[in-house]
Tab-separated table of C-alpha atoms in Angstrom:
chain	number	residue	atom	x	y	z
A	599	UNK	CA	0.000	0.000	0.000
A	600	UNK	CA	1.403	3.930	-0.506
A	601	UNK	CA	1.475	6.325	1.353
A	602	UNK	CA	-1.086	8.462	-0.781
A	603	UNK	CA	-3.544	5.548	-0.255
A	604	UNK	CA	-2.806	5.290	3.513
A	605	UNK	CA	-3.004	8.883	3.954
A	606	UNK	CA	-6.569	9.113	2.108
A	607	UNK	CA	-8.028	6.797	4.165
A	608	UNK	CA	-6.443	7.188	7.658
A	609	UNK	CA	-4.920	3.486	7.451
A	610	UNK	CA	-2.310	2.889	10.913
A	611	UNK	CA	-0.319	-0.146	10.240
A	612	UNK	CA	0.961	-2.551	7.891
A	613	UNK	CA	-1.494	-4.500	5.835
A	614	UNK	CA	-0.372	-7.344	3.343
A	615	UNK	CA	-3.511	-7.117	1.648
A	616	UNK	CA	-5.889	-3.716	0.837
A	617	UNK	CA	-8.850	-3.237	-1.730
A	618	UNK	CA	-10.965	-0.331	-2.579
A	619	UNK	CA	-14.505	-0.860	-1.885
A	620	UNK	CA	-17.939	1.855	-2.757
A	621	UNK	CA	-21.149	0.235	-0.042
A	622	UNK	CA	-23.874	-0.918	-1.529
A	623	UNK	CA	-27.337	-0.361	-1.006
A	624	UNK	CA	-27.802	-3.891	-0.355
A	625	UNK	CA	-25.189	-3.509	2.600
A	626	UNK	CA	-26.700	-1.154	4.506
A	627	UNK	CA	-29.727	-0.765	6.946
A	628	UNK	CA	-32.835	1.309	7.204
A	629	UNK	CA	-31.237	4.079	7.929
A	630	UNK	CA	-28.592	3.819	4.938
A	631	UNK	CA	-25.310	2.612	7.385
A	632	UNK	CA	-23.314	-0.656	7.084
A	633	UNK	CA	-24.733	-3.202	8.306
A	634	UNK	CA	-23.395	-5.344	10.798
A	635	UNK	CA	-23.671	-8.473	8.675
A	636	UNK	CA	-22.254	-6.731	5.597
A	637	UNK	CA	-18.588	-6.000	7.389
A	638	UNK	CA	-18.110	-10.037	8.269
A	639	UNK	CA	-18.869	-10.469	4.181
A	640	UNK	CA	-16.302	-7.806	3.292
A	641	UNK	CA	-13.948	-9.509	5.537
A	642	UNK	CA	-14.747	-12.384	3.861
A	643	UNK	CA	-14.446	-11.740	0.989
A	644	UNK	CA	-10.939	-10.709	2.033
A	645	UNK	CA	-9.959	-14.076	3.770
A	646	UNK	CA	-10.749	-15.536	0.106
A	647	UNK	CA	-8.323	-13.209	-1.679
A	648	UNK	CA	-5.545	-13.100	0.836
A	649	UNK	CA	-6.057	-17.602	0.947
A	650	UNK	CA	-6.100	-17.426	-3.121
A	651	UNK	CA	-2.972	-15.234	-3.341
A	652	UNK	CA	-1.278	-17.335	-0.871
A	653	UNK	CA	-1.566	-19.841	-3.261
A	654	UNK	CA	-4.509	-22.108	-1.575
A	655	UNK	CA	-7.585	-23.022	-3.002
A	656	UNK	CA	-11.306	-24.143	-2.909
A	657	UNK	CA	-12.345	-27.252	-3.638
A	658	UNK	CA	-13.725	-30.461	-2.016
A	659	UNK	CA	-10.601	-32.136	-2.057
A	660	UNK	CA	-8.359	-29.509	-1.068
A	661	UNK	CA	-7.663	-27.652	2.732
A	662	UNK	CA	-9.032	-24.414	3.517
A	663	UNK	CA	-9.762	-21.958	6.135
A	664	UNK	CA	-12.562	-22.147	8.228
A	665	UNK	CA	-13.333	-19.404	10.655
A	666	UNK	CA	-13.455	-21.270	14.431
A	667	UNK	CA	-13.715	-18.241	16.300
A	668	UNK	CA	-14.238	-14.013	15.482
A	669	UNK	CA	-14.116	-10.626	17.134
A	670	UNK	CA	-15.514	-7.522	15.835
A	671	UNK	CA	-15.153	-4.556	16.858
A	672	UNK	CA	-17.362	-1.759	15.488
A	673	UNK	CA	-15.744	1.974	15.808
A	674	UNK	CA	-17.754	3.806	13.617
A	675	UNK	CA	-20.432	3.609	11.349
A	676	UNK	CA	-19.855	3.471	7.486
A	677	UNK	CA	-22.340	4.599	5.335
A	678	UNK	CA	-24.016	4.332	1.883
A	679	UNK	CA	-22.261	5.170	-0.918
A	680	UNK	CA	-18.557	5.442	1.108
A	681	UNK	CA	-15.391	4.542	-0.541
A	682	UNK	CA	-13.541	2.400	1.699
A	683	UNK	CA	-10.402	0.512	1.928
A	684	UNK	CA	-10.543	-3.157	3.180
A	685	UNK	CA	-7.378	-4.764	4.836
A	686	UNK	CA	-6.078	-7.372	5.630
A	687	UNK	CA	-3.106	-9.240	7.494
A	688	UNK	CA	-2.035	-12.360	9.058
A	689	UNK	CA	-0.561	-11.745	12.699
A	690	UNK	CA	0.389	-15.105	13.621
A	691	UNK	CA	-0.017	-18.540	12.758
A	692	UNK	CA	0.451	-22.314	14.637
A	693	UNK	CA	0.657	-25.813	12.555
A	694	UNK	CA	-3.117	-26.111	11.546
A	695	UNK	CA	-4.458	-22.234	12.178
A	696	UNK	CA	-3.697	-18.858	11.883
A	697	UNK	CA	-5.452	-15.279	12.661
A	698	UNK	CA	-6.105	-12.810	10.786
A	699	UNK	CA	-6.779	-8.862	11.236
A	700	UNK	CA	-8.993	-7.228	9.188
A	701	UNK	CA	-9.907	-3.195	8.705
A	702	UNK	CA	-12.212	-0.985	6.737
A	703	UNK	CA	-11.393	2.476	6.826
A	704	UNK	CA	-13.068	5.545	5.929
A	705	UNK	CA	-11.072	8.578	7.461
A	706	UNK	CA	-9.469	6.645	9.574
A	707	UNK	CA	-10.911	2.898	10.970
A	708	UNK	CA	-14.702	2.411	10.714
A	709	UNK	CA	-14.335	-1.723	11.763
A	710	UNK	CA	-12.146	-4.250	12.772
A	711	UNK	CA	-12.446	-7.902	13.451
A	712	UNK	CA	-9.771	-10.500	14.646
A	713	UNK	CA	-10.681	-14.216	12.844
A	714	UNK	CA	-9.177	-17.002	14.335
A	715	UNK	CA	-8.897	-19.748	10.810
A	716	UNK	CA	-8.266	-23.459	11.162
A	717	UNK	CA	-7.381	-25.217	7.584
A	718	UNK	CA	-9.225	-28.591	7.169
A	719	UNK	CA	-8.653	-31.070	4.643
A	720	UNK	CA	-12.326	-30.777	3.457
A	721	UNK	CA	-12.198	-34.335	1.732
A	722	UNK	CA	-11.654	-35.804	5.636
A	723	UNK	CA	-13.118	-33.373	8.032
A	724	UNK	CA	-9.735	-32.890	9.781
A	725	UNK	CA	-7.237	-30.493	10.457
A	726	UNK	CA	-4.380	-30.028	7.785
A	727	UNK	CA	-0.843	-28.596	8.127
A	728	UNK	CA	-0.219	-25.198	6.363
A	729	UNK	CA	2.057	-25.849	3.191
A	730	UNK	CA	5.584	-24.356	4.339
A	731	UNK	CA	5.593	-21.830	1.071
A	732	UNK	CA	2.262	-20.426	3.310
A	733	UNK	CA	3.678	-20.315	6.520
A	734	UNK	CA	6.960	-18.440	4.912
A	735	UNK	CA	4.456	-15.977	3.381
A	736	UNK	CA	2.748	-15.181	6.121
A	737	UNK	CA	5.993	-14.459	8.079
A	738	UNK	CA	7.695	-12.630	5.946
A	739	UNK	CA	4.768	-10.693	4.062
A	740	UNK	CA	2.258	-10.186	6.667
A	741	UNK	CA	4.623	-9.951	9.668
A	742	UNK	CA	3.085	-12.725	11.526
A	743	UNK	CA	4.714	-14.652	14.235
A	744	UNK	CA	4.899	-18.479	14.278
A	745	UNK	CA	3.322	-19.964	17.874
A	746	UNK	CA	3.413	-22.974	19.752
């Protein structure tokens, strides 16, 4: 991310991932803000793109994330028509799991949530070992510490 995108949007930190984002009508409530629903989809959709550019996948033989636990934190409210910025960031990671930050901002933050994501072989059910390549990633691109 630049500087003349942090600075427009009153982003603290480093992100690994960021994407520019106008609300909907269809994410926002009666009385035209964000609704509390639509941030966890936005942060979704994030966790997809940050799991895809990581080099995982989707499929029904293949491991992916699955949120086990998740935090939000609502600051301030967003509103119809806003551009935002979305980020995203992996802070640390274990064997099977890893959390992830995520952000929208809007003059400075407007939401953040903390996802807790355990990758499961979705052919068994089970837990699955992140790929090394991931686990290097997420160290050296996100920042994120290796636990336990």
């Amino acid at each position: 991310m630049d500087a003349a995108l942090r600075e427009r949007f009153g982003v603290e930190g480093d992100w690994a991932l960021s994407k520019e984002h106008t609300i909907r009508w269809a994410e926002c409530d009666i009385y035209a803000h964000v609704n509390h629903a639509a941030y966890l989809t936005l942060f979704e959709d994030m966790r997809i793109d940050w799991w895809l550019g990581a080099g995982g996948g989707f499929s029904a033989t293949a491991p992916g994330p699955v949120v086990g636990s998740l935090e939000v934190k609502y600051h301030r409210p967003g509103k119809f028509q806003d551009r935002v910025l979305l980020t995203a960031r992996t802070v640390s990671f274990r064997r099977t799991s890893f959390v992830h930050q995520y952000a929208m901002w809007r003059d400075g933050v407007l939401c953040s949530a903390r996802a807790l994501c355990v990758v499961v072989d979705n052919a068994t059910g089970l837990k699955a070992e992140i790929a090394d390549p991931m686990r290097r990633l997420m160290a050296e691109r996100d920042g994120a510490v290796a636990e336990g």
